[in-house]
Structure formats: C-alpha cells, structure tokens
Amino acid sequence: MSIATQTVSGIRKGLLARDFSATELTQQALAFAQAENPKTNAYLRLCPERALEAAAKVDAAIAAGRDPGLLAGVPVAVKDVILTKGVITTCASKILEHYVPPYDATAIERLEAAGGIIIGKTNCDEFAMGSSNENSAFGPVRNPVALDRVPGGSSGGSAAVVAQGTAVVSLGSDTGGSIRQPASFCGVVGVTPTYGRVSRYGLSAFASSLDHIGPFARNVADAATLLEVMSGRDIMDSTSAAAPVPSYAASMTGDVRGMRIGVPVEYMAHATGETAGLINKAIDTLRGLGCEVVDVSLPSTDYAVAAYYVICTAEASSNLARYDGVRYTTRSEDASSLIGMYQHSRGEGFGPEVKRRIMLGTYVLSHGYYDAYYLKAQKVRALVARDFSRAFGKLDAIVAPVSPFPAFKIGEKVDDPVAMYLSDIYTITGSLAGIPCMSVPCGLTGDGLPVGLQILCDHFHEPEMFRLAHAFESAAGVFGIPLSTSEPIQ
Amino acid sequence: MKLTEKEVRYVAGLANLSLSDEELGRMVHDLGGILEQMDRLAEIDTEGIEPMSQVLYDAGDETATLREDVERETLGSEAATANSALAANGYFKVPLVIER
C-alpha cells in the first residue's frame, strides 16, 4: 500500500476491513512527507504528536465497533493561515514566526471529529497574498510537476502536497483564486465553496468579504467529502450560512444530459495558446456528455481585477492592523515609543507584497479617495455579481479557464506586481460574486504542465457543480496523479 | 494616478509602517503602476447601482446571523496573552505612553 495513491473512500474501506490501522497509515504518511518535502518546501512543519493522537482515536473507535467517520484515518495537510491549537501557525510571515494558536479553527474541529488526521501545515504566500507562493517568508514552494516552476498561490503548498502524494487531501483558503489557480497549476482538484458555506472562525483574516476555506484533493469525490464535512452553520462565524448541507456524494450521478453550460465570451477572448486549446477540448467533452453549451456574456469582466484589488487591499489594511507588536509574538527591538514600536514591528515583520497591499488599502480608504476607489469598486462588484445572477437565470453552470497560462518559472514574474495581479482575471469574478467555483484537471500542455477547467455555479449549487465536475473527470480520464509514484489512483 | 514620495510617506504613517529609503522608492513606483490600473474604474458607468459590501443571497429564513446571547467560557487572560512578546499578570506590556 502506498500512501501517495490513497483516496478518502479507499482508506475508510481499508480501515474497516482491518487491512491497516490508522496509526500505521499516519506513521507512513509522516515518514513519506518528511522524506519528500525537501524537493518542494511545501510543508512548513509536520505535527506528528497531534496526528498520532488523532489516529489512536480512530483506531479505538474501530476497535469498539463505532463508526470512525467519513474521513477516518485520512492524512490532511492544512494551509498555515488556518489555526491549529498548540501547533505553530505562521501565515508564512516573519511577524507570526512563533505564534502558537490557543484554539482550533472550526473547519479543523470538524475534520478531526470526522476522523481526519492533521499531519502538517503547508507553506503559502504571506497572509495568503500572492499568486505564485514566492511571497512566503520561509522560501518559495516548488511545483512537484516541474521543480523549477511555481505551484501557484496563494495556497501553493496545499496544492503541491496533494499533487506530490505527501497528503491525501488538504485545506486551502481562497480570496481571489488562491485555491483554484494552484489546483490548476499542480493538476489537482480545488474547490472554493459558496461564500459562507464553510465557517472562517480560525482563518487568519485577509479580506473578510472575500475569504473562503476550501479543499484540495486528487479527485472530485474526495474534495466533495471534505467540503461536506466542513460545511454548515457555526455560531462562531456570523457570516456562516445556515442553509442545509446536502449529500454531495449523492449528487454525483454521472448523468449531466441536458445541463445548460455557458462559456463566457469575454474570457475566451483573452485565452490563448495551449490553455485555450485544452479548454475547448474540455467543452467538446461536455457536449459529448449531453450538455447544451452556449456562449454567455459577462460584460463587467474587464473591470473586475481593479475592483478586486481595491476591495481586498482595503480590507487587508484594516485586518492586518492587529499585527502591531503587542499581541502577536514578534516585537521590534527598536521600541522606545508606542507608535515607533508599531511602525518598526510592522516594518520588520511584514514582507514586500504584504506592505504593498497595506499601503494600497490604506491609500484607497484615505480621506479624499474613498468615493473614487472603495465605493466605486463596491459598485463594480455589484455589477460583476449581477452579470452572474443574470447568467444563472438561464444556465446551470459556467465553464472557463482558471489561469491565462500554466505554471510559470520561479522568479519569472516576481518583479511585476501589475502583471501578477492581472493574471487573476478568471478567478476574481467568481470570488467577487461569492459563488461556488472549482478547478478540475483537464489535460497537460506539450511540456507536461497541468491545466485546469474552472466550473462556476450559482450560490449553494455545489451539488450541480460536483455532478458536472465528476462526470467530466470520468469522461476525460484526467485525474490528479501523485507524482512520487507512477501508480495510478485506485 | 502617480504618487509622490511625500504622499507615500504620509500613507505609511497612516498605516503605522516604517519603510526604508529603498522600500520607499520601490513603493512610489509600484503603487503608481497599480493605481493606474485601478483608475480604470472611472470608465464604467455605475449610475444607480448600490454598492455591494458583502455577499448576499436568498437563503430564506434559515440564515439567521445572530445567536442567542448566552454566557460562554472565554479564553481567559493567560491564554490570550500567551503569544505576546511582553506580558505579565494577564496584561500586555507596552512602552511608556503617559509620563507620570
């Protein structure tokens, strides 16, 4: 049995048949992650003590004849912006280098209650700000598919460990594409659920009106199970939705005949080269499955990037005010006055991209500029959301590229923040509208680089999204392949 | 919109952020380029559009955002101050603010 080829349902079956114990599986997962991690720098740290304790509970439940849960024994990696009690959580920032959270995020509690085993914390862009994972204070992550390339960002480590096979599933966070884009770059499934579907209690806030927690997996069914376990109302997050959580497994019938799928003309006008070719091939596959594919117009698309970067930096400048050298670990030595201590602690603790966004956000909220930037951006956001709600009046889903290009070389775009921001165009629109969207692998370029197909649905229509993604995955035969072995997934 | 060095210094002050001279120069360049993109927002007509400050959806009565106001156990000051660089007796310690 190789840990790198396991699935959620396969592990549960193996445990219940007593083929292996959760403790054995966890030990193997930890050893494998330890051995493989130097290649990618995807894990910032492993947490063997916590993992083995959780595994012992699963084994005890099975021994006692109790149901060990939907995620029984599954090794889960967690992006280092999600709090884990007693396990250092840095947000990939120097300013939180020694921070030990006093509580667990709700998503973490729910995963463990379902038998999931948290094995480690993954690298990411500092405070989830970036599209390449090059903004980590602890070094970039390498894409396991091609080690000289970025894994995408900001949840680059979480995508990389699943692609590499050093975790079976993982958690990321998505504010403007931080789950879908790395999923696409690494050839795995990544899901951004409806805004409010998963509680953000214990997620370090970046831009609160846009932040989501969501899963990565090597196949659609595993991602759906992980999301189902985490979803639902949480009294600790007033923005969490009370809407009932349906069975996502039951939605994956394989039958998508008659589904009405829109392809946004504004997106395809930008898409070029091999990415466009693979997306068009995926659209043909959907037609072959009996979907009705039509063009759709989302006319506000061209203004979405500008609106997004105004809103997210404004919210970030406010959210990150809390890191001032008082409450969280690192304080500047240069701290003779109170204001000086704030300024130097922040100046020394934050990296260049975080500083850039704090500055931008402070500027657009400052006196005299609020109406022209922040208020205007919120109105454009309403237009983007209206584009989608009009489209979903006639459509079941929209399909699109995730990124204009596949994984690029480390260092290639790091000096041009404007170009980096503009590359988020396809993922930002769905984030602004708060609709569920996901990336599912749809093929490889001539250089062997993965490309993802993005599927977007209306609020709370995750069941339709998973039904389409699962049918596509089965028809296209493109699964996320763990790269550390050549074995196919069972 | 291009920013001057003076404006960038002012914004850094608002954000409580110390910047080195090198960072300052870089910030003038980067913020100018990004704001140029953001200025495109002026091109789009938003007459009569309500600003969207949060995601709204029709989820019926079930999405009640308020919980019952009942007393619950809190973290406690020891756990809450445990991560501070400098804390004692359940308090955060900061440089002197008011002279005696």
Coordinates of C-alpha atoms in Angstrom, one line a residue:
Chain A
M1 CA 0.0 0.0 0.0
S2 CA 1.4 3.4 -0.9
I3 CA 0.1 6.5 0.9
A4 CA 0.6 8.5 -2.3
T5 CA -2.2 6.7 -4.1
Q6 CA -4.8 6.5 -1.4
T7 CA -8.3 8.0 -1.6
V8 CA -10.7 9.0 1.1
S9 CA -13.1 6.2 0.5
G10 CA -10.2 3.7 0.0
I11 CA -8.7 4.5 3.4
R12 CA -12.1 4.1 5.1
K13 CA -12.6 0.7 3.4
G14 CA -9.1 -0.5 4.3
L15 CA -9.5 0.5 7.9
L16 CA -12.9 -1.1 8.3
A17 CA -11.5 -4.3 6.7
R18 CA -8.6 -4.1 9.1
D19 CA -6.1 -4.1 6.2
F20 CA -4.1 -1.5 8.1
S21 CA -4.6 0.7 11.2
A22 CA -4.9 4.5 11.3
T23 CA -1.7 4.6 13.3
E24 CA 0.2 2.6 10.7
L25 CA -1.1 4.8 7.9
T26 CA -0.3 8.0 9.8
Q27 CA 3.2 6.9 10.6
Q28 CA 3.7 6.1 6.9
A29 CA 2.3 9.4 5.8
L30 CA 4.5 11.3 8.2
A31 CA 7.6 9.5 7.1
F32 CA 6.8 9.9 3.5
A33 CA 6.1 13.7 3.9
Q34 CA 9.4 14.1 5.8
A35 CA 11.4 12.3 3.1
E36 CA 9.8 14.1 0.1
N37 CA 9.4 17.6 1.5
P38 CA 13.0 18.9 0.7
K39 CA 12.1 18.6 -3.0
T40 CA 9.2 21.1 -2.8
N41 CA 9.3 23.0 0.6
A42 CA 5.6 22.5 0.6
Y43 CA 5.3 21.7 4.3
L44 CA 6.4 24.3 6.8
R45 CA 6.1 21.7 9.6
L46 CA 4.7 18.4 10.4
C47 CA 2.7 17.7 13.7
P48 CA 3.4 14.0 14.4
E49 CA 2.2 14.2 18.0
R50 CA -1.2 15.6 17.2
A51 CA -1.5 13.3 14.2
L52 CA -0.8 10.1 16.1
E53 CA -3.1 11.1 18.9
A54 CA -5.9 11.5 16.4
A55 CA -5.0 8.2 14.7
A56 CA -5.2 6.4 18.0
K57 CA -8.8 7.8 18.5
V58 CA -9.8 6.4 15.1
D59 CA -8.3 3.0 15.9
A60 CA -10.1 3.0 19.2
A61 CA -13.4 3.8 17.6
I62 CA -13.0 1.0 15.1
A63 CA -11.9 -1.5 17.8
A64 CA -15.0 -0.5 19.8
G65 CA -17.3 -1.0 16.8
R66 CA -18.2 2.7 16.4
D67 CA -18.3 4.5 13.1
P68 CA -14.9 6.2 12.7
G69 CA -16.3 9.0 10.5
L70 CA -16.3 9.9 6.8
L71 CA -12.6 11.0 6.9
A72 CA -11.4 8.1 9.1
G73 CA -7.6 8.0 9.0
V74 CA -7.2 10.4 6.1
P75 CA -3.9 12.4 6.3
V76 CA -4.9 16.0 5.8
A77 CA -2.5 18.9 5.3
V78 CA -3.6 22.4 6.4
K79 CA -2.6 25.8 4.9
D80 CA -0.6 27.8 7.5
V81 CA -3.3 30.5 7.7
I82 CA -5.7 28.2 9.5
L83 CA -5.3 28.0 13.2
T84 CA -4.3 24.7 14.9
K85 CA -4.3 24.7 18.6
G86 CA -0.9 24.1 20.0
V87 CA 0.7 23.8 16.5
I88 CA 2.6 26.9 15.3
T89 CA 0.7 28.8 12.7
T90 CA 2.8 31.5 10.9
C91 CA 0.7 32.7 7.9
A92 CA 4.1 32.3 6.2
S93 CA 5.1 35.6 7.8
K94 CA 8.0 36.5 10.0
I95 CA 5.7 38.6 12.2
L96 CA 4.0 35.3 13.3
E97 CA 7.0 33.1 13.3
H98 CA 6.5 31.9 16.8
Y99 CA 2.7 32.1 17.1
V100 CA 1.0 29.2 18.9
P101 CA -2.8 29.4 18.4
P102 CA -4.8 29.0 21.6
Y103 CA -7.8 27.4 19.7
D104 CA -8.6 25.4 16.6
A105 CA -10.4 26.7 13.6
T106 CA -14.0 25.3 13.3
A107 CA -13.0 23.6 10.0
I108 CA -10.2 21.8 11.8
E109 CA -12.5 20.7 14.6
R110 CA -15.0 19.3 12.1
L111 CA -12.3 17.4 10.1
E112 CA -11.0 15.8 13.3
A113 CA -14.5 15.0 14.5
A114 CA -15.0 13.1 11.2
G115 CA -11.8 11.1 11.8
G116 CA -9.4 13.2 9.7
I117 CA -5.7 13.3 10.7
I118 CA -4.0 16.7 10.6
I119 CA -0.4 15.8 9.7
G120 CA 1.2 19.2 9.0
K121 CA 0.9 22.8 8.0
T122 CA 1.7 24.0 4.5
N123 CA 3.6 26.9 3.0
C124 CA 1.8 29.7 1.2
D125 CA 2.1 33.3 0.2
E126 CA 2.5 35.5 3.3
F127 CA -1.0 36.1 4.7
A128 CA -2.4 34.5 1.5
M129 CA -1.3 37.4 -0.6
G130 CA 0.1 36.2 -3.9
S131 CA -0.4 34.1 -7.0
S132 CA 2.9 32.1 -7.0
N133 CA 3.8 31.2 -3.4
E134 CA 7.0 33.3 -3.9
N135 CA 5.9 35.7 -1.2
S136 CA 6.5 33.3 1.7
A137 CA 8.9 34.4 4.4
F138 CA 10.1 30.8 4.5
G139 CA 11.1 30.3 0.9
P140 CA 9.1 29.5 -2.2
V141 CA 7.3 26.2 -2.9
R142 CA 8.4 24.2 -6.0
N143 CA 5.8 22.7 -8.2
P144 CA 6.1 18.9 -7.9
V145 CA 5.2 18.6 -11.6
A146 CA 8.2 20.7 -12.7
L147 CA 10.5 21.7 -9.8
D148 CA 11.8 24.9 -11.5
R149 CA 8.2 26.3 -11.6
V150 CA 5.8 27.8 -9.1
P151 CA 2.9 25.8 -7.7
G152 CA 0.6 28.8 -8.0
G153 CA -0.7 30.7 -5.0
S154 CA -1.5 31.6 -2.5
S155 CA -2.3 28.0 -1.3
G156 CA 0.7 26.7 -3.2
G157 CA 1.9 24.3 -0.5
S158 CA -1.6 22.7 -0.1
A159 CA -1.8 22.0 -3.8
A160 CA 1.7 20.7 -4.0
V161 CA 1.4 18.2 -1.2
V162 CA -1.7 16.6 -2.8
A163 CA 0.0 16.5 -6.2
Q164 CA 3.1 15.1 -4.7
G165 CA 1.2 12.5 -2.7
T166 CA 2.5 13.6 0.7
A167 CA -1.1 14.2 1.8
V168 CA -4.3 12.6 0.6
V169 CA -6.3 15.9 0.8
S170 CA -5.6 19.4 2.1
L171 CA -7.2 22.7 3.1
G172 CA -6.5 26.0 1.4
S173 CA -8.0 29.4 1.5
D174 CA -9.3 31.4 -1.4
T175 CA -9.8 35.2 -1.6
G176 CA -9.4 35.8 -5.3
G177 CA -8.4 32.4 -6.7
S178 CA -5.9 31.1 -4.1
I179 CA -7.3 27.6 -4.3
R180 CA -8.4 27.2 -7.9
Q181 CA -5.2 28.6 -9.5
P182 CA -2.7 26.4 -7.6
A183 CA -5.0 23.4 -8.2
S184 CA -4.8 24.1 -11.9
F185 CA -1.0 24.6 -11.8
C186 CA -0.4 21.4 -9.9
G187 CA -3.0 19.2 -11.6
V188 CA -5.3 18.5 -8.7
V189 CA -8.9 19.3 -7.8
G190 CA -9.5 22.6 -5.8
V191 CA -12.8 23.9 -4.6
T192 CA -13.9 27.4 -3.5
P193 CA -17.4 26.9 -2.0
T194 CA -20.2 29.5 -1.8
Y195 CA -19.3 32.4 0.5
G196 CA -20.4 31.5 4.0
R197 CA -20.7 27.7 3.3
V198 CA -17.6 26.9 5.5
S199 CA -17.0 28.8 8.7
R200 CA -14.0 31.1 8.7
Y201 CA -13.6 31.0 12.5
G202 CA -9.9 30.5 13.0
L203 CA -8.9 31.5 9.5
S204 CA -6.5 34.5 9.7
A205 CA -8.4 37.3 8.1
F206 CA -7.1 38.8 4.8
A207 CA -10.2 40.3 3.1
S208 CA -13.2 39.3 5.1
S209 CA -15.9 39.9 2.5
L210 CA -14.0 37.5 0.1
D211 CA -12.2 34.9 2.3
H212 CA -13.1 31.2 1.9
I213 CA -11.8 27.9 3.2
G214 CA -11.9 25.1 0.7
P215 CA -10.5 21.6 -0.1
F216 CA -7.8 20.2 -2.4
A217 CA -7.9 16.5 -3.5
R218 CA -6.8 14.2 -6.3
N219 CA -10.3 13.5 -7.4
V220 CA -13.7 15.2 -7.3
A221 CA -15.3 12.8 -4.9
D222 CA -12.6 13.3 -2.2
A223 CA -12.9 17.1 -2.5
A224 CA -16.7 16.8 -2.1
T225 CA -16.5 14.6 1.0
L226 CA -14.0 17.1 2.6
L227 CA -16.3 20.0 1.9
E228 CA -19.4 18.3 3.1
V229 CA -17.7 17.5 6.5
M230 CA -16.6 21.2 7.0
S231 CA -19.8 22.9 5.8
G232 CA -22.7 24.3 7.8
R233 CA -23.6 27.0 10.3
D234 CA -21.2 27.9 13.0
I235 CA -22.1 30.2 15.8
M236 CA -18.5 31.4 16.0
D237 CA -18.8 33.0 12.5
S238 CA -21.8 35.2 11.9
T239 CA -21.3 35.1 8.1
S240 CA -21.6 31.3 8.0
A241 CA -24.7 30.2 6.2
A242 CA -27.5 28.1 7.8
A243 CA -28.6 26.6 4.5
P244 CA -28.8 22.8 4.9
V245 CA -25.7 20.9 3.6
P246 CA -26.9 18.3 1.1
S247 CA -25.1 15.0 0.4
Y248 CA -22.6 15.9 -2.3
A249 CA -21.8 12.2 -2.9
A250 CA -25.5 11.6 -3.9
S251 CA -25.2 14.4 -6.4
M252 CA -22.5 12.7 -8.5
T253 CA -24.8 10.6 -10.6
G254 CA -22.7 10.7 -13.8
D255 CA -25.7 12.0 -15.7
V256 CA -25.3 15.6 -17.0
R257 CA -27.5 15.3 -20.1
G258 CA -29.4 18.5 -20.7
M259 CA -27.3 20.6 -18.3
R260 CA -27.1 24.1 -19.8
I261 CA -23.5 25.3 -19.7
G262 CA -22.3 28.9 -20.6
V263 CA -18.9 29.8 -21.9
P264 CA -18.1 33.5 -21.2
V265 CA -17.1 35.2 -24.5
E266 CA -15.1 37.9 -22.6
Y267 CA -12.9 35.1 -21.0
M268 CA -12.2 33.2 -24.2
A269 CA -11.3 36.4 -26.0
H270 CA -8.2 36.6 -23.7
A271 CA -7.4 32.9 -23.6
T272 CA -4.6 31.9 -25.9
G273 CA -2.3 29.0 -26.9
E274 CA -2.4 25.6 -25.3
T275 CA -4.7 26.7 -22.4
A276 CA -7.4 27.8 -24.8
G277 CA -7.0 24.6 -26.8
L278 CA -7.4 22.4 -23.7
I279 CA -10.4 24.3 -22.5
N280 CA -12.1 24.0 -25.9
K281 CA -11.4 20.3 -25.9
A282 CA -13.0 20.0 -22.4
I283 CA -16.0 21.9 -23.7
D284 CA -16.3 19.3 -26.5
T285 CA -16.2 16.5 -23.9
L286 CA -19.1 18.2 -22.0
R287 CA -21.0 18.4 -25.3
G288 CA -20.3 14.7 -25.8
L289 CA -21.8 14.0 -22.3
G290 CA -25.1 15.6 -23.5
C291 CA -24.6 19.1 -22.1
E292 CA -26.0 22.0 -24.0
V293 CA -23.2 24.5 -24.4
V294 CA -23.9 28.2 -25.3
D295 CA -22.0 31.5 -25.3
V296 CA -22.7 33.8 -22.4
S297 CA -21.7 37.5 -21.9
L298 CA -20.3 38.8 -18.5
P299 CA -19.8 42.4 -19.6
S300 CA -18.2 43.7 -16.4
T301 CA -15.3 41.3 -16.5
D302 CA -12.8 43.9 -17.7
Y303 CA -13.2 45.9 -14.5
A304 CA -13.2 43.0 -12.1
V305 CA -9.4 43.0 -11.4
A306 CA -9.3 46.7 -10.5
A307 CA -12.4 46.3 -8.3
Y308 CA -11.0 43.3 -6.6
Y309 CA -7.6 44.8 -5.7
V310 CA -9.2 47.9 -4.3
I311 CA -11.6 45.9 -2.1
C312 CA -9.1 43.2 -1.0
T313 CA -6.3 45.7 -0.1
A314 CA -8.7 48.0 1.7
E315 CA -9.9 45.1 3.9
A316 CA -6.4 43.8 4.3
S317 CA -5.1 47.1 5.6
S318 CA -7.8 47.0 8.2
N319 CA -7.5 43.3 9.1
L320 CA -3.7 43.4 9.4
A321 CA -3.7 46.4 11.7
R322 CA -3.8 43.9 14.6
Y323 CA -0.2 42.9 14.0
D324 CA 1.4 45.7 15.9
G325 CA 4.0 44.0 18.2
V326 CA 1.6 43.9 21.2
R327 CA -0.5 40.8 21.0
Y328 CA 1.3 38.5 18.5
T329 CA 4.8 37.2 19.2
T330 CA 7.3 39.4 17.3
R331 CA 8.1 42.9 18.6
S332 CA 10.8 45.2 17.2
E333 CA 13.9 45.8 19.4
D334 CA 13.6 49.4 18.2
A335 CA 10.7 50.1 20.5
S336 CA 11.2 53.1 22.6
S337 CA 7.8 54.8 21.9
L338 CA 4.5 53.2 21.4
I339 CA 4.0 54.4 17.8
G340 CA 7.6 53.7 17.0
M341 CA 7.1 50.1 18.3
Y342 CA 4.1 49.7 16.0
Q343 CA 5.9 51.1 13.0
H344 CA 9.1 49.1 13.4
S345 CA 7.5 45.8 14.4
R346 CA 5.4 46.0 11.2
G347 CA 8.2 47.3 9.1
E348 CA 10.5 44.4 10.2
G349 CA 7.8 41.7 10.3
F350 CA 6.0 42.1 7.0
G351 CA 7.3 41.1 3.6
P352 CA 7.2 43.3 0.5
E353 CA 3.9 42.2 -1.0
V354 CA 2.1 42.5 2.3
K355 CA 3.5 46.0 2.8
R356 CA 2.4 46.9 -0.8
R357 CA -1.2 45.8 -0.1
I358 CA -1.4 47.5 3.3
M359 CA -0.2 50.7 1.6
L360 CA -2.6 50.4 -1.3
G361 CA -5.5 49.6 1.0
T362 CA -4.7 52.5 3.4
Y363 CA -4.4 54.8 0.4
V364 CA -7.8 53.9 -1.2
L365 CA -9.5 54.3 2.2
S366 CA -7.8 57.6 3.0
H367 CA -9.6 60.9 3.0
G368 CA -10.5 62.2 -0.4
Y369 CA -10.1 58.9 -2.3
Y370 CA -12.8 56.7 -0.6
D371 CA -15.5 57.5 -3.2
A372 CA -13.3 57.2 -6.3
Y373 CA -11.8 53.9 -5.3
Y374 CA -13.5 52.0 -2.5
L375 CA -17.1 53.0 -3.1
K376 CA -16.7 52.7 -6.8
A377 CA -15.2 49.3 -6.5
Q378 CA -18.1 48.1 -4.4
K379 CA -20.5 49.3 -7.1
V380 CA -18.5 47.5 -9.8
R381 CA -18.6 44.4 -7.6
A382 CA -22.4 44.6 -7.6
L383 CA -22.2 44.7 -11.5
V384 CA -20.0 41.6 -11.6
A385 CA -22.4 39.8 -9.3
R386 CA -25.4 40.9 -11.4
D387 CA -23.7 39.5 -14.5
F388 CA -23.6 36.1 -12.9
S389 CA -27.1 36.2 -11.5
R390 CA -28.5 37.1 -14.9
A391 CA -26.4 34.3 -16.5
F392 CA -27.6 31.7 -14.0
G393 CA -31.2 32.6 -14.8
K394 CA -30.7 30.7 -18.0
L395 CA -27.7 28.4 -17.2
D396 CA -26.9 25.5 -14.8
A397 CA -23.1 26.2 -14.8
I398 CA -20.4 28.3 -16.5
V399 CA -17.1 26.8 -17.6
A400 CA -13.9 28.8 -18.2
P401 CA -10.1 28.7 -17.9
V402 CA -8.6 29.1 -14.4
S403 CA -5.5 31.0 -15.5
P404 CA -4.4 32.5 -18.8
F405 CA -1.2 30.3 -18.7
P406 CA 0.1 27.2 -17.0
A407 CA 2.7 27.2 -14.1
F408 CA 5.5 29.7 -14.8
K409 CA 9.1 29.6 -13.8
I410 CA 10.1 30.7 -10.3
G411 CA 11.3 34.3 -10.5
E412 CA 9.7 34.9 -13.9
K413 CA 7.0 37.4 -12.8
V414 CA 8.1 38.4 -9.3
D415 CA 9.2 41.9 -10.2
D416 CA 6.0 42.9 -12.0
P417 CA 3.1 43.1 -9.5
V418 CA 0.7 44.6 -12.0
A419 CA 1.2 41.6 -14.4
M420 CA 0.8 39.2 -11.5
Y421 CA -2.5 40.9 -10.4
L422 CA -3.9 40.9 -14.0
S423 CA -3.3 37.1 -14.3
D424 CA -6.0 36.6 -11.6
I425 CA -8.7 37.7 -14.1
Y426 CA -10.6 34.4 -14.5
T427 CA -10.8 33.6 -10.8
I428 CA -11.5 37.0 -9.3
T429 CA -15.0 37.4 -10.8
G430 CA -16.4 34.3 -9.1
S431 CA -14.8 35.5 -5.8
L432 CA -16.4 38.9 -6.0
A433 CA -19.8 37.3 -6.6
G434 CA -19.3 34.8 -3.8
I435 CA -20.4 31.9 -5.9
P436 CA -19.0 28.3 -5.7
C437 CA -16.3 27.6 -8.2
M438 CA -13.7 24.9 -8.7
S439 CA -10.8 23.7 -10.8
V440 CA -10.7 20.2 -12.2
P441 CA -7.7 18.9 -14.2
C442 CA -8.5 18.9 -17.9
G443 CA -5.1 18.0 -19.5
L444 CA -1.5 18.7 -20.0
T445 CA 0.4 21.1 -22.3
G446 CA 3.1 19.8 -24.6
D447 CA 5.6 20.5 -21.8
G448 CA 3.6 18.3 -19.5
L449 CA 2.2 21.2 -17.4
P450 CA -1.3 20.7 -16.0
V451 CA -4.3 22.9 -17.0
G452 CA -7.5 23.1 -15.0
L453 CA -11.1 23.7 -16.2
Q454 CA -13.0 26.1 -14.0
I455 CA -16.6 25.3 -13.2
L456 CA -18.8 28.1 -11.7
C457 CA -22.4 27.7 -10.4
D458 CA -25.0 29.8 -8.6
H459 CA -24.9 30.3 -4.8
F460 CA -25.3 27.0 -2.9
H461 CA -25.4 25.0 -6.1
E462 CA -22.4 22.9 -5.1
P463 CA -24.3 19.6 -5.9
E464 CA -24.6 20.6 -9.6
M465 CA -21.0 21.8 -9.7
F466 CA -19.8 18.4 -8.3
R467 CA -22.1 16.5 -10.6
L468 CA -20.6 18.2 -13.7
A469 CA -17.0 18.0 -12.4
H470 CA -17.3 14.3 -11.6
A471 CA -18.9 13.5 -14.9
F472 CA -16.2 15.4 -16.7
E473 CA -13.4 13.8 -14.7
S474 CA -14.8 10.3 -15.5
A475 CA -15.2 11.1 -19.2
A476 CA -11.9 12.9 -19.7
G477 CA -9.9 10.4 -17.7
V478 CA -7.7 13.1 -16.3
F479 CA -7.1 12.6 -12.6
G480 CA -4.6 14.3 -10.4
I481 CA -1.7 11.8 -10.4
P482 CA 0.6 11.6 -7.4
L483 CA 4.0 12.2 -8.8
S484 CA 6.2 10.5 -6.4
T485 CA 4.9 7.2 -7.7
S486 CA 3.9 6.1 -11.1
E487 CA 1.0 4.0 -9.9
P488 CA -2.5 5.2 -11.0
I489 CA -5.1 6.1 -8.4
Q490 CA -7.3 3.2 -7.4
Chain B
M1 CA -2.5 58.1 -10.6
K2 CA 1.1 58.7 -9.8
L3 CA 2.1 59.2 -6.2
T4 CA 4.8 61.4 -4.9
E5 CA 7.4 60.3 -2.3
K6 CA 5.7 62.7 0.2
E7 CA 2.3 61.1 -0.3
V8 CA 3.8 57.6 0.1
R9 CA 5.4 58.7 3.4
Y10 CA 2.0 60.1 4.6
V11 CA 0.2 56.8 3.8
A12 CA 2.9 54.8 5.5
G13 CA 2.4 57.0 8.6
L14 CA -1.4 56.2 8.5
A15 CA -0.6 52.5 8.2
N16 CA 1.9 52.6 11.1
L17 CA 4.5 51.1 8.7
S18 CA 8.2 52.0 8.8
L19 CA 9.8 51.9 5.3
S20 CA 13.4 52.1 4.4
D21 CA 14.5 54.6 1.7
E22 CA 14.9 51.8 -0.8
E23 CA 11.4 50.5 0.1
L24 CA 10.0 54.0 -0.3
G25 CA 11.4 54.4 -3.8
R26 CA 10.1 51.0 -4.8
M27 CA 6.7 51.8 -3.3
V28 CA 6.4 55.1 -5.3
H29 CA 7.0 53.1 -8.5
D30 CA 4.8 50.1 -7.7
L31 CA 1.8 51.9 -6.2
G32 CA 1.8 54.3 -9.2
G33 CA 1.6 51.4 -11.6
I34 CA -1.2 49.6 -9.7
L35 CA -3.2 52.8 -9.2
E36 CA -3.1 53.4 -12.9
Q37 CA -4.9 50.1 -13.3
M38 CA -7.4 50.9 -10.6
D39 CA -8.1 54.3 -12.2
R40 CA -9.8 52.4 -15.0
L41 CA -12.8 52.0 -12.6
A42 CA -13.8 55.6 -13.5
E43 CA -14.6 54.3 -17.1
I44 CA -17.5 52.1 -16.1
D45 CA -21.0 53.6 -15.6
T46 CA -22.3 52.7 -12.1
E47 CA -25.2 55.2 -12.1
G48 CA -28.0 53.9 -9.8
I49 CA -26.0 50.8 -8.7
E50 CA -26.0 50.1 -4.9
P51 CA -22.5 49.3 -3.5
M52 CA -22.0 45.7 -2.6
S53 CA -20.2 45.4 0.7
Q54 CA -21.0 41.8 1.3
V55 CA -22.2 38.7 -0.5
L56 CA -26.0 38.5 -0.3
Y57 CA -28.1 35.6 -1.4
D58 CA -31.6 34.4 -1.0
A59 CA -31.3 31.7 1.6
G60 CA -34.7 32.2 3.2
D61 CA -35.3 32.4 6.9
E62 CA -32.7 29.9 7.8
T63 CA -29.8 32.2 7.6
A64 CA -30.2 34.0 10.9
T65 CA -26.9 35.7 11.6
L66 CA -27.5 36.3 15.3
R67 CA -27.1 33.7 18.0
E68 CA -28.7 33.6 21.4
D69 CA -26.9 35.9 23.9
V70 CA -25.8 33.3 26.4
E71 CA -22.8 33.3 28.6
R72 CA -19.9 31.1 27.4
E73 CA -16.5 30.3 28.7
T74 CA -13.8 32.6 27.2
L75 CA -10.1 32.0 26.5
G76 CA -9.0 33.7 29.7
S77 CA -6.3 36.3 30.0
E78 CA -3.4 33.8 30.4
A79 CA -4.1 32.1 27.1
A80 CA -5.0 35.3 25.4
T81 CA -1.7 37.0 26.4
A82 CA 0.5 33.9 26.0
N83 CA 1.7 34.9 22.5
S84 CA 2.7 38.4 23.4
A85 CA 6.3 39.4 23.2
L86 CA 5.9 41.1 26.6
A87 CA 3.1 40.3 29.0
A88 CA 2.7 39.9 32.7
N89 CA -0.1 39.2 35.2
G90 CA -2.6 38.9 32.4
Y91 CA -1.7 42.3 30.8
F92 CA 0.1 43.2 27.7
K93 CA 3.1 45.5 28.4
V94 CA 3.9 48.4 26.0
P95 CA 6.4 51.3 26.1
L96 CA 5.5 54.2 28.3
V97 CA 2.6 56.2 26.9
I98 CA 1.8 58.8 29.6
E99 CA 4.5 60.4 31.8
R100 CA 3.7 60.5 35.4

